[in-house]
Amino acid sequence: MEKTEKVGSYEFLAEPFHCDFNKRITMGHLGNHLLNAADFHAEARGFGMLYLSSISRSWVLSRLAVEMDETPRAYDRFTVETWVESAMRYFTSRNFAVVNAAGKPIGYGRSVWAMIDTETRQPVNILEVNDGALSGYVDAEKACPIAKSSRVKMSETAAFVREIATGYSDIDVNGHVNSIKYIEHVLDLFSLSFYETHRLRRFEIAYVVETRCGEQLRFYREETEPDTFCVRICKLPVGADEEIEVCRCQLVFEKS
Amino acid sequence: MEKTEKVGSYEFLAEPFHCDFNKRITMGHLGNHLLNAADFHAEARGFGMLYLSSISRSWVLSRLAVEMDETPRAYDRFTVETWVESAMRYFTSRNFAVVNAAGKPIGYGRSVWAMIDTETRQPVNILEVNDGALSGYVDAEKACPIAKSSRVKMSETAAFVREIATGYSDIDVNGHVNSIKYIEHVLDLFSLSFYETHRLRRFEIAYVVETRCGEQLRFYREETEPDTFCVRICKLPVGADEEIEVCRCQLVFEKS
């Protein structure tokens, strides 16, 4: 692949231990592949995580939405295409297409990213990085026919459904709860018998603040429409008595 | 690679979201790569999971031991070599070498597998599968310089340290708790501050019986020598009042 292509394509395998009891890759592992594809694409074009760490910068994932018509089965090979849809000073949108081995798109993703200075933790101007490397790769034409993420509306009366302690496996290379682990914890709020009759069609998450190891996570859930659930995750900082929202999700299921 | 080679080599990447706060791949994700390598090797030689499922057979992992001199860092590429060390009617041993990008072995693994008939759940003769396909690939010569798994000795007084409910993310394609997830849960028994000063050198697990979704897992831990811990995982079957051992682990840490 030439570095100058706007769209990057990366092949993945739905590994058997990444699949659920329906023999389909879980949304967490699929999300991880999308984020890997994003990083491979960015690295090859001069604005990946490895390069950024050398200049004390880092991408921060703000939103991720994934919508699948069909979820890859165990051992399926699939391709993740990814491209930058738009770029502003403080936010950039990156889209994804998941294409099966026959070349048919089976799902799409949308993501929004900010960039921070890893020393000050303050936002920095994305367009200034590496002489504006990113700007040259914007592809506003390629179709991504799923809804954009929107502010997930939840009432204050969403039911408290679980509290968990965060541990070693939750924590990423930056010392915060791993973006993918939140997805896994949210998926675990639904019973196996629910998954026997429902397929997760769309998953959307907005990250608000970071969680550190040892902080408790509290999950609140609300069914806002039939088979559509919103989940608010809050943390209780060590020693604090008031909780803070760390992220908010929406899950759209369909009867299977 | 020719199908007739006894040793298979598969390249992997230490993906950033599979790394811990020390920026090294976690033992769970590394173990998953070993199991993938095992399956790729087996499939290419006529005795992989996909082929076996077509004849109502399945591999069952009985033991896994991994010992690392050095653990791959985020973004490191590494190769997993795997080969069959021995094969008997009801058990086969498969070894692994983890080789860094410079070609230096940085760790090894050992595993023991049985095969079952997926309808009767009874053991079957490995040597009869696919006209004895496996026998032709035994390589008893290639070195695997780590100790074999041995029966982990624990006293009855090991401390009860945690109880967890199993959920959607724990369950694999067979409807049982995923072999890799046990590793993650065991790693989570140790605090982040412990990992700040200790490196996991060796992890060993013996699987005894399967756990189904909804069964509670109980963890018992004992420090049998300085920085060497044994963990017994028991389950409490739904409606039962006596627990059953499901697996047993040994973790050897070294000061880092």
Short mmCIF file of C-alpha atoms in Angstrom, two decimals:
data_model
loop_
_atom_site.label_atom_id
_atom_site.label_comp_id
_atom_site.label_asym_id
_atom_site.label_seq_id
_atom_site.Cartn_x
_atom_site.Cartn_y
_atom_site.Cartn_z
CA MET A 1 0.00 0.00 0.00
CA GLU A 2 1.28 3.44 -0.83
CA LYS A 3 1.56 5.84 2.03
CA THR A 4 -0.30 8.44 0.05
CA GLU A 5 -3.59 6.57 -0.13
CA LYS A 6 -6.22 8.22 1.97
CA VAL A 7 -7.92 4.96 2.93
CA GLY A 8 -5.93 2.26 4.73
CA SER A 9 -7.00 -1.42 4.66
CA TYR A 10 -5.97 -3.91 7.31
CA GLU A 11 -6.86 -7.58 7.51
CA PHE A 12 -7.92 -9.21 10.76
CA LEU A 13 -9.07 -12.63 11.85
CA ALA A 14 -11.99 -13.26 14.19
CA GLU A 15 -9.87 -15.27 16.60
CA PRO A 16 -11.73 -18.09 18.36
CA PHE A 17 -10.99 -16.85 21.89
CA HIS A 18 -12.31 -13.42 20.91
CA CYS A 19 -15.71 -14.83 20.02
CA ASP A 20 -18.77 -15.21 22.20
CA PHE A 21 -21.01 -18.22 22.69
CA ASN A 22 -22.78 -17.31 19.42
CA LYS A 23 -19.39 -17.85 17.74
CA ARG A 24 -19.24 -14.19 16.68
CA ILE A 25 -16.49 -11.73 17.57
CA THR A 26 -17.45 -9.61 20.57
CA MET A 27 -17.94 -5.86 20.19
CA GLY A 28 -14.95 -5.25 22.48
CA HIS A 29 -12.51 -7.23 20.34
CA LEU A 30 -13.97 -5.78 17.16
CA GLY A 31 -13.55 -2.29 18.62
CA ASN A 32 -9.95 -3.13 19.43
CA HIS A 33 -9.34 -4.08 15.79
CA LEU A 34 -10.81 -0.76 14.64
CA LEU A 35 -8.52 1.14 17.01
CA ASN A 36 -5.55 -0.89 15.78
CA ALA A 37 -6.45 -0.13 12.19
CA ALA A 38 -6.70 3.57 13.10
CA ASP A 39 -3.24 3.48 14.60
CA PHE A 40 -1.68 1.56 11.68
CA HIS A 41 -3.21 4.06 9.28
CA ALA A 42 -2.06 7.05 11.31
CA GLU A 43 1.44 5.69 11.93
CA ALA A 44 2.05 5.11 8.23
CA ARG A 45 1.05 8.73 7.53
CA GLY A 46 3.06 10.51 10.18
CA PHE A 47 0.54 10.95 13.00
CA GLY A 48 0.40 7.61 14.83
CA MET A 49 0.72 7.01 18.56
CA LEU A 50 4.36 5.95 18.40
CA TYR A 51 5.35 9.08 16.53
CA LEU A 52 3.21 11.24 18.81
CA SER A 53 4.79 9.80 21.95
CA SER A 54 8.15 11.00 20.65
CA ILE A 55 6.84 14.58 20.68
CA SER A 56 4.84 14.30 23.94
CA ARG A 57 1.52 14.16 22.22
CA SER A 58 -1.20 11.55 22.31
CA TRP A 59 -4.51 10.84 20.65
CA VAL A 60 -7.45 10.71 23.00
CA LEU A 61 -10.49 8.79 21.84
CA SER A 62 -13.58 10.85 22.47
CA ARG A 63 -16.33 8.86 20.77
CA LEU A 64 -16.70 5.52 19.04
CA ALA A 65 -19.78 4.15 17.29
CA VAL A 66 -19.91 0.79 15.55
CA GLU A 67 -22.89 -0.57 13.67
CA MET A 68 -22.85 -4.06 12.19
CA ASP A 69 -25.30 -5.63 9.72
CA GLU A 70 -23.49 -8.88 10.29
CA THR A 71 -20.83 -9.72 12.85
CA PRO A 72 -17.81 -11.80 11.76
CA ARG A 73 -17.89 -15.42 12.89
CA ALA A 74 -15.01 -17.32 14.48
CA TYR A 75 -12.20 -17.81 11.94
CA ASP A 76 -13.64 -15.30 9.47
CA ARG A 77 -11.09 -13.02 7.91
CA PHE A 78 -12.25 -9.46 7.44
CA THR A 79 -10.78 -6.15 6.42
CA VAL A 80 -11.04 -2.89 8.28
CA GLU A 81 -10.83 0.16 6.05
CA THR A 82 -10.25 3.44 7.79
CA TRP A 83 -9.91 7.04 6.78
CA VAL A 84 -10.05 10.56 8.16
CA GLU A 85 -13.38 12.15 7.37
CA SER A 86 -12.68 15.61 8.70
CA ALA A 87 -10.18 17.53 10.74
CA MET A 88 -10.50 20.66 12.80
CA ARG A 89 -8.08 22.23 15.24
CA TYR A 90 -9.19 20.22 18.24
CA PHE A 91 -11.14 17.29 16.85
CA THR A 92 -10.83 14.89 13.98
CA SER A 93 -13.34 12.33 12.75
CA ARG A 94 -12.14 8.95 11.57
CA ASN A 95 -14.44 6.43 9.93
CA PHE A 96 -14.27 2.69 9.41
CA ALA A 97 -15.78 0.11 7.11
CA VAL A 98 -15.70 -3.58 8.00
CA VAL A 99 -15.58 -5.65 4.81
CA ASN A 100 -16.02 -9.41 4.71
CA ALA A 101 -13.84 -11.84 2.76
CA ALA A 102 -16.18 -11.59 -0.23
CA GLY A 103 -15.58 -7.83 -0.36
CA LYS A 104 -19.01 -6.86 1.01
CA PRO A 105 -19.22 -4.15 3.67
CA ILE A 106 -20.89 -5.70 6.72
CA GLY A 107 -20.58 -2.78 9.10
CA TYR A 108 -19.24 0.70 9.72
CA GLY A 109 -17.70 2.72 12.47
CA ARG A 110 -17.29 6.37 13.36
CA SER A 111 -14.88 7.88 15.85
CA VAL A 112 -13.91 11.30 17.13
CA TRP A 113 -10.47 12.04 18.52
CA ALA A 114 -8.73 14.90 20.27
CA MET A 115 -5.02 15.33 20.80
CA ILE A 116 -3.35 16.28 24.04
CA ASP A 117 0.06 17.32 25.25
CA THR A 118 0.99 14.39 27.51
CA GLU A 119 2.82 16.67 29.91
CA THR A 120 0.21 19.35 30.44
CA ARG A 121 -2.78 17.08 29.55
CA GLN A 122 -4.11 20.08 27.59
CA PRO A 123 -5.63 19.84 24.09
CA VAL A 124 -3.31 20.76 21.24
CA ASN A 125 -3.92 21.80 17.66
CA ILE A 126 -4.10 18.64 15.56
CA LEU A 127 -3.44 20.55 12.36
CA GLU A 128 -0.01 21.65 13.55
CA VAL A 129 1.36 18.15 14.15
CA ASN A 130 4.14 17.01 11.83
CA ASP A 131 3.69 20.01 9.55
CA GLY A 132 -0.02 19.36 9.20
CA ALA A 133 0.46 15.74 8.09
CA LEU A 134 -3.14 14.84 8.80
CA SER A 135 -4.75 17.53 6.65
CA GLY A 136 -3.51 15.94 3.45
CA TYR A 137 -5.36 12.71 4.13
CA VAL A 138 -8.89 13.96 4.71
CA ASP A 139 -11.38 12.04 2.58
CA ALA A 140 -14.81 13.62 2.95
CA GLU A 141 -16.25 11.66 0.02
CA LYS A 142 -16.04 8.02 1.08
CA ALA A 143 -19.42 6.87 2.37
CA CYS A 144 -20.02 5.85 5.95
CA PRO A 145 -23.75 5.15 5.98
CA ILE A 146 -24.40 5.01 9.71
CA ALA A 147 -25.64 7.72 12.02
CA LYS A 148 -23.11 9.97 13.69
CA SER A 149 -22.71 9.71 17.41
CA SER A 150 -25.02 11.99 19.23
CA ARG A 151 -25.31 12.99 22.83
CA VAL A 152 -26.91 10.01 24.54
CA LYS A 153 -29.90 11.26 26.49
CA MET A 154 -30.57 9.58 29.78
CA SER A 155 -32.83 10.44 32.64
CA GLU A 156 -31.59 10.83 36.17
CA THR A 157 -33.65 7.81 37.13
CA ALA A 158 -31.64 5.21 35.20
CA ALA A 159 -31.31 2.14 37.42
CA PHE A 160 -28.09 1.47 39.28
CA VAL A 161 -27.17 -2.02 38.09
CA ARG A 162 -23.57 -2.79 39.06
CA GLU A 163 -20.48 -1.55 40.84
CA ILE A 164 -17.06 -2.97 40.08
CA ALA A 165 -13.54 -2.45 41.32
CA THR A 166 -10.97 -1.77 38.61
CA GLY A 167 -7.90 -3.98 38.55
CA TYR A 168 -4.70 -4.79 36.69
CA SER A 169 -6.41 -6.06 33.52
CA ASP A 170 -8.47 -2.89 33.21
CA ILE A 171 -5.51 -0.55 33.06
CA ASP A 172 -3.85 0.52 29.84
CA VAL A 173 -0.37 1.74 28.96
CA ASN A 174 -1.31 5.23 30.17
CA GLY A 175 -2.42 4.05 33.61
CA HIS A 176 -6.11 4.61 32.91
CA VAL A 177 -8.96 2.22 32.34
CA ASN A 178 -8.57 0.82 28.82
CA SER A 179 -11.15 2.21 26.35
CA ILE A 180 -11.98 -1.33 25.25
CA LYS A 181 -12.49 -2.61 28.79
CA TYR A 182 -15.39 -0.21 29.34
CA ILE A 183 -17.08 -1.86 26.36
CA GLU A 184 -16.57 -5.32 27.87
CA HIS A 185 -17.94 -4.24 31.23
CA VAL A 186 -21.02 -2.74 29.57
CA LEU A 187 -21.63 -5.89 27.51
CA ASP A 188 -21.50 -7.86 30.77
CA LEU A 189 -24.51 -5.97 32.09
CA PHE A 190 -26.72 -8.10 29.84
CA SER A 191 -27.44 -11.73 30.56
CA LEU A 192 -26.47 -14.65 28.39
CA SER A 193 -30.14 -15.46 27.89
CA PHE A 194 -30.67 -11.93 26.55
CA TYR A 195 -27.84 -12.48 24.04
CA GLU A 196 -29.47 -15.76 23.02
CA THR A 197 -32.37 -13.82 21.56
CA HIS A 198 -30.81 -10.42 20.77
CA ARG A 199 -28.03 -9.32 18.50
CA LEU A 200 -26.10 -6.14 19.27
CA ARG A 201 -26.52 -4.04 16.15
CA ARG A 202 -25.01 -0.73 17.24
CA PHE A 203 -22.72 0.23 20.08
CA GLU A 204 -21.83 3.81 20.83
CA ILE A 205 -19.63 5.20 23.57
CA ALA A 206 -18.59 8.71 24.54
CA TYR A 207 -15.61 9.00 26.86
CA VAL A 208 -15.81 11.88 29.33
CA VAL A 209 -13.02 11.55 31.88
CA GLU A 210 -10.39 8.94 32.64
CA THR A 211 -10.56 6.36 35.41
CA ARG A 212 -7.52 5.26 37.40
CA CYS A 213 -6.87 1.87 38.92
CA GLY A 214 -8.59 1.43 42.25
CA GLU A 215 -11.46 3.74 41.45
CA GLN A 216 -14.84 2.04 41.62
CA LEU A 217 -17.01 2.06 38.51
CA ARG A 218 -20.77 2.29 38.83
CA PHE A 219 -23.12 1.40 36.04
CA TYR A 220 -26.59 2.87 35.47
CA ARG A 221 -28.85 1.47 32.79
CA GLU A 222 -32.05 2.56 31.16
CA GLU A 223 -34.08 1.05 28.30
CA THR A 224 -34.98 4.18 26.36
CA GLU A 225 -36.81 2.38 23.56
CA PRO A 226 -37.59 -1.31 23.11
CA ASP A 227 -34.20 -3.07 22.85
CA THR A 228 -32.27 0.21 23.00
CA PHE A 229 -30.34 0.74 26.21
CA CYS A 230 -28.32 3.64 27.52
CA VAL A 231 -25.63 3.07 30.10
CA ARG A 232 -23.96 5.74 32.19
CA ILE A 233 -20.68 4.77 33.86
CA CYS A 234 -19.63 6.83 36.83
CA LYS A 235 -16.59 6.57 39.03
CA LEU A 236 -16.17 7.20 42.68
CA PRO A 237 -12.70 8.70 43.06
CA VAL A 238 -10.76 7.28 46.02
CA GLY A 239 -11.75 9.25 49.14
CA ALA A 240 -14.49 11.18 47.35
CA ASP A 241 -18.16 10.96 48.24
CA GLU A 242 -19.61 12.19 44.99
CA GLU A 243 -19.47 10.30 41.74
CA ILE A 244 -18.37 11.63 38.36
CA GLU A 245 -19.56 10.49 34.95
CA VAL A 246 -16.73 8.80 33.02
CA CYS A 247 -18.58 7.62 29.96
CA ARG A 248 -21.93 7.06 28.42
CA CYS A 249 -23.03 4.35 25.99
CA GLN A 250 -25.94 3.45 23.83
CA LEU A 251 -26.62 -0.11 22.71
CA VAL A 252 -29.14 -0.93 20.02
CA PHE A 253 -30.12 -4.58 19.91
CA GLU A 254 -32.34 -6.39 17.45
CA LYS A 255 -34.18 -9.67 17.92
CA SER A 256 -32.13 -12.50 16.49
CA MET B 1 5.91 -22.21 4.82
CA GLU B 2 5.57 -25.80 3.68
CA LYS B 3 2.90 -27.81 5.34
CA THR B 4 5.36 -30.56 6.06
CA GLU B 5 7.56 -28.55 8.42
CA LYS B 6 7.26 -29.74 11.97
CA VAL B 7 7.66 -26.30 13.48
CA GLY B 8 5.23 -23.52 12.54
CA SER B 9 6.12 -19.82 12.93
CA TYR B 10 3.53 -17.08 13.28
CA GLU B 11 4.13 -13.37 13.66
CA PHE B 12 2.18 -11.28 16.16
CA LEU B 13 2.17 -7.69 17.31
CA ALA B 14 1.99 -6.60 20.94
CA GLU B 15 -1.07 -4.44 20.34
CA PRO B 16 -1.25 -1.31 22.49
CA PHE B 17 -4.63 -2.15 24.04
CA HIS B 18 -3.29 -5.59 24.99
CA CYS B 19 -0.51 -4.08 27.07
CA ASP B 20 -0.51 -3.25 30.76
CA PHE B 21 0.58 -0.06 32.49
CA ASN B 22 4.20 -1.24 32.20
CA LYS B 23 3.66 -1.13 28.42
CA ARG B 24 4.20 -4.90 28.12
CA ILE B 25 1.73 -7.40 26.70
CA THR B 26 -0.31 -9.07 29.43
CA MET B 27 0.04 -12.79 30.08
CA GLY B 28 -3.57 -13.30 29.04
CA HIS B 29 -3.12 -11.77 25.59
CA LEU B 30 0.24 -13.50 25.15
CA GLY B 31 -1.41 -16.81 26.08
CA ASN B 32 -4.10 -16.11 23.49
CA HIS B 33 -1.43 -15.65 20.81
CA LEU B 34 0.15 -18.98 21.77
CA LEU B 35 -3.23 -20.71 21.48
CA ASN B 36 -3.80 -19.05 18.11
CA ALA B 37 -0.39 -20.20 16.91
CA ALA B 38 -1.23 -23.73 18.09
CA ASP B 39 -4.43 -23.69 16.11
CA PHE B 40 -2.86 -22.24 12.94
CA HIS B 41 -0.15 -24.92 13.11
CA ALA B 42 -2.67 -27.70 13.70
CA GLU B 43 -5.11 -26.51 11.04
CA ALA B 44 -2.38 -26.43 8.36
CA ARG B 45 -1.48 -30.03 9.24
CA GLY B 46 -4.92 -31.62 9.33
CA PHE B 47 -5.80 -31.53 13.02
CA GLY B 48 -7.00 -28.00 13.78
CA MET B 49 -10.18 -26.98 15.55
CA LEU B 50 -12.08 -26.18 12.36
CA TYR B 51 -11.32 -29.59 10.87
CA LEU B 52 -12.08 -31.30 14.18
CA SER B 53 -15.45 -29.58 14.48
CA SER B 54 -16.41 -31.16 11.15
CA ILE B 55 -15.91 -34.62 12.68
CA SER B 56 -17.42 -33.80 16.12
CA ARG B 57 -14.08 -33.67 17.84
CA SER B 58 -12.43 -30.88 19.80
CA TRP B 59 -9.12 -30.17 21.45
CA VAL B 60 -9.34 -29.55 25.17
CA LEU B 61 -6.52 -27.59 26.75
CA SER B 62 -5.38 -29.35 29.89
CA ARG B 63 -2.28 -27.42 30.91
CA LEU B 64 -0.45 -24.30 29.84
CA ALA B 65 2.84 -22.95 31.19
CA VAL B 66 4.54 -19.81 29.90
CA GLU B 67 7.88 -18.50 31.09
CA MET B 68 9.31 -15.24 29.79
CA ASP B 69 12.82 -13.84 30.18
CA GLU B 70 11.50 -10.67 28.64
CA THR B 71 7.94 -9.69 27.81
CA PRO B 72 7.22 -7.96 24.48
CA ARG B 73 6.59 -4.23 24.73
CA ALA B 74 3.76 -2.34 23.06
CA TYR B 75 4.24 -2.34 19.28
CA ASP B 76 6.93 -5.04 19.35
CA ARG B 77 6.57 -7.65 16.66
CA PHE B 78 7.39 -11.16 17.79
CA THR B 79 7.17 -14.67 16.42
CA VAL B 80 5.60 -17.65 18.09
CA GLU B 81 7.11 -20.95 17.03
CA THR B 82 5.14 -24.03 17.94
CA TRP B 83 5.56 -27.76 17.53
CA VAL B 84 4.27 -31.06 18.87
CA GLU B 85 6.73 -32.50 21.34
CA SER B 86 5.02 -35.81 21.95
CA ALA B 87 1.77 -37.62 21.30
CA MET B 88 0.10 -40.43 23.12
CA ARG B 89 -3.38 -41.87 22.71
CA TYR B 90 -5.06 -39.44 25.07
CA PHE B 91 -2.63 -36.56 25.51
CA THR B 92 -0.30 -34.56 23.34
CA SER B 93 2.31 -32.01 24.37
CA ARG B 94 2.81 -28.89 22.32
CA ASN B 95 5.63 -26.46 22.95
CA PHE B 96 6.17 -22.82 22.06
CA ALA B 97 9.09 -20.46 21.67
CA VAL B 98 8.56 -16.69 21.65
CA VAL B 99 11.20 -15.05 19.49
CA ASN B 100 11.80 -11.30 19.32
CA ALA B 101 12.29 -9.28 16.15
CA ALA B 102 16.07 -9.75 16.39
CA GLY B 103 15.58 -13.54 16.30
CA LYS B 104 16.37 -14.09 19.96
CA PRO B 105 14.15 -16.43 22.00
CA ILE B 106 12.72 -14.43 24.89
CA GLY B 107 10.43 -17.06 26.36
CA TYR B 108 8.91 -20.48 26.01
CA GLY B 109 5.66 -22.26 26.61
CA ARG B 110 4.46 -25.79 27.19
CA SER B 111 0.96 -27.12 26.83
CA VAL B 112 -0.87 -30.41 27.19
CA TRP B 113 -4.02 -31.22 25.26
CA ALA B 114 -6.63 -33.95 25.20
CA MET B 115 -9.23 -34.54 22.52
CA ILE B 116 -12.91 -35.19 23.10
CA ASP B 117 -15.92 -36.32 21.15
CA THR B 118 -18.10 -33.20 21.30
CA GLU B 119 -21.27 -35.29 21.44
CA THR B 120 -20.37 -37.71 24.20
CA ARG B 121 -17.79 -35.35 25.87
CA GLN B 122 -15.60 -38.48 26.22
CA PRO B 123 -11.86 -38.57 25.43
CA VAL B 124 -10.93 -39.99 22.06
CA ASN B 125 -7.71 -41.42 20.66
CA ILE B 126 -5.70 -38.53 19.22
CA LEU B 127 -3.59 -40.86 17.10
CA GLU B 128 -6.60 -42.04 15.11
CA VAL B 129 -7.67 -38.59 13.90
CA ASN B 130 -7.30 -37.92 10.18
CA ASP B 131 -5.36 -41.17 9.64
CA GLY B 132 -2.89 -40.31 12.37
CA ALA B 133 -2.04 -36.89 10.90
CA LEU B 134 -0.51 -35.65 14.13
CA SER B 135 2.03 -38.48 14.57
CA GLY B 136 4.03 -37.40 11.53
CA TYR B 137 4.72 -33.98 13.05
CA VAL B 138 6.21 -34.93 16.40
CA ASP B 139 9.49 -33.10 17.00
CA ALA B 140 11.07 -34.40 20.19
CA GLU B 141 14.40 -32.73 19.46
CA LYS B 142 13.65 -29.01 19.44
CA ALA B 143 14.63 -27.52 22.77
CA CYS B 144 12.12 -26.01 25.16
CA PRO B 145 14.30 -25.05 28.13
CA ILE B 146 11.63 -24.42 30.76
CA ALA B 147 10.28 -26.76 33.41
CA LYS B 148 7.32 -28.93 32.54
CA SER B 149 4.07 -28.23 34.31
CA SER B 150 3.79 -30.14 37.51
CA ARG B 151 0.94 -30.70 39.91
CA VAL B 152 0.65 -27.43 41.82
CA LYS B 153 0.70 -28.25 45.51
CA MET B 154 -1.50 -26.11 47.71
CA SER B 155 -2.59 -26.48 51.27
CA GLU B 156 -6.22 -26.50 52.32
CA THR B 157 -5.61 -23.27 54.18
CA ALA B 158 -5.01 -21.05 51.13
CA ALA B 159 -6.80 -17.75 51.72
CA PHE B 160 -10.14 -17.05 50.08
CA VAL B 161 -9.47 -13.80 48.22
CA ARG B 162 -12.29 -13.17 45.77
CA GLU B 163 -15.60 -14.35 44.39
CA ILE B 164 -16.87 -13.28 41.00
CA ALA B 165 -19.94 -13.86 38.91
CA THR B 166 -19.24 -15.03 35.36
CA GLY B 167 -20.81 -13.05 32.55
CA TYR B 168 -21.09 -12.69 28.79
CA SER B 169 -17.44 -11.70 28.23
CA ASP B 170 -16.21 -14.75 30.11
CA ILE B 171 -17.95 -17.27 27.91
CA ASP B 172 -16.33 -18.84 24.85
CA VAL B 173 -17.70 -20.39 21.68
CA ASN B 174 -18.37 -23.63 23.57
CA GLY B 175 -20.47 -21.95 26.26
CA HIS B 176 -17.81 -22.37 28.95
CA VAL B 177 -15.54 -19.87 30.65
CA ASN B 178 -12.80 -18.94 28.16
CA SER B 179 -9.39 -20.45 29.04
CA ILE B 180 -7.79 -17.03 28.66
CA LYS B 181 -10.30 -15.30 30.93
CA TYR B 182 -9.24 -17.43 33.90
CA ILE B 183 -5.73 -16.06 33.39
CA GLU B 184 -7.03 -12.47 33.39
CA HIS B 185 -9.06 -13.04 36.55
CA VAL B 186 -6.02 -14.53 38.30
CA LEU B 187 -3.80 -11.62 37.24
CA ASP B 188 -6.41 -9.27 38.74
CA LEU B 189 -5.86 -10.79 42.19
CA PHE B 190 -2.62 -8.81 42.45
CA SER B 191 -2.56 -5.08 43.00
CA LEU B 192 -1.15 -2.54 40.62
CA SER B 193 1.44 -1.57 43.23
CA PHE B 194 2.59 -5.19 43.33
CA TYR B 195 3.05 -5.13 39.53
CA GLU B 196 5.01 -1.91 39.88
CA THR B 197 7.75 -3.84 41.66
CA HIS B 198 7.28 -7.38 40.35
CA ARG B 199 7.48 -8.93 36.92
CA LEU B 200 5.53 -12.10 36.18
CA ARG B 201 8.17 -14.55 35.01
CA ARG B 202 6.19 -17.78 34.82
CA PHE B 203 2.49 -18.54 34.68
CA GLU B 204 1.15 -22.03 34.82
CA ILE B 205 -2.43 -23.22 34.74
CA ALA B 206 -4.05 -26.63 34.88
CA TYR B 207 -7.68 -26.85 33.80
CA VAL B 208 -9.76 -29.37 35.73
CA VAL B 209 -13.42 -28.90 34.86
CA GLU B 210 -15.40 -26.42 32.82
CA THR B 211 -17.39 -23.50 34.20
CA ARG B 212 -20.69 -22.37 32.72
CA CYS B 213 -22.09 -18.87 32.64
CA GLY B 214 -23.79 -17.90 35.87
CA GLU B 215 -21.64 -20.13 38.05
CA GLN B 216 -19.72 -18.20 40.69
CA LEU B 217 -15.93 -18.45 40.69
CA ARG B 218 -14.04 -18.39 43.97
CA PHE B 219 -10.34 -17.71 44.19
CA TYR B 220 -7.99 -19.02 46.88
CA ARG B 221 -4.40 -17.81 47.02
CA GLU B 222 -1.28 -18.89 48.86
CA GLU B 223 2.29 -17.61 48.69
CA THR B 224 4.19 -20.89 48.69
CA GLU B 225 7.66 -19.34 48.39
CA PRO B 226 8.69 -15.70 48.30
CA ASP B 227 7.06 -14.20 45.18
CA THR B 228 5.62 -17.55 44.11
CA PHE B 229 1.86 -17.80 44.41
CA CYS B 230 -0.56 -20.63 43.88
CA VAL B 231 -4.18 -19.92 43.07
CA ARG B 232 -7.02 -22.40 43.20
CA ILE B 233 -10.20 -21.46 41.38
CA CYS B 234 -13.36 -23.21 42.47
CA LYS B 235 -16.89 -22.88 41.22
CA LEU B 236 -20.14 -23.09 43.00
CA PRO B 237 -22.54 -24.73 40.56
CA VAL B 238 -25.99 -23.11 40.50
CA GLY B 239 -28.08 -24.58 43.31
CA ALA B 240 -25.18 -26.56 44.78
CA ASP B 241 -23.77 -25.99 48.22
CA GLU B 242 -20.35 -27.51 47.72
CA GLU B 243 -17.67 -26.05 45.53
CA ILE B 244 -15.63 -27.86 42.89
CA GLU B 245 -12.08 -27.06 41.79
CA VAL B 246 -12.04 -25.81 38.19
CA CYS B 247 -8.40 -24.89 37.80
CA ARG B 248 -5.18 -24.31 39.60
CA CYS B 249 -2.40 -21.87 38.78
CA GLN B 250 1.11 -21.06 39.82
CA LEU B 251 2.63 -17.62 39.30
CA VAL B 252 6.33 -16.97 39.72
CA PHE B 253 7.21 -13.31 40.03
CA GLU B 254 10.60 -11.69 40.21
CA LYS B 255 11.48 -8.27 41.59
CA SER B 256 11.66 -5.77 38.76
#
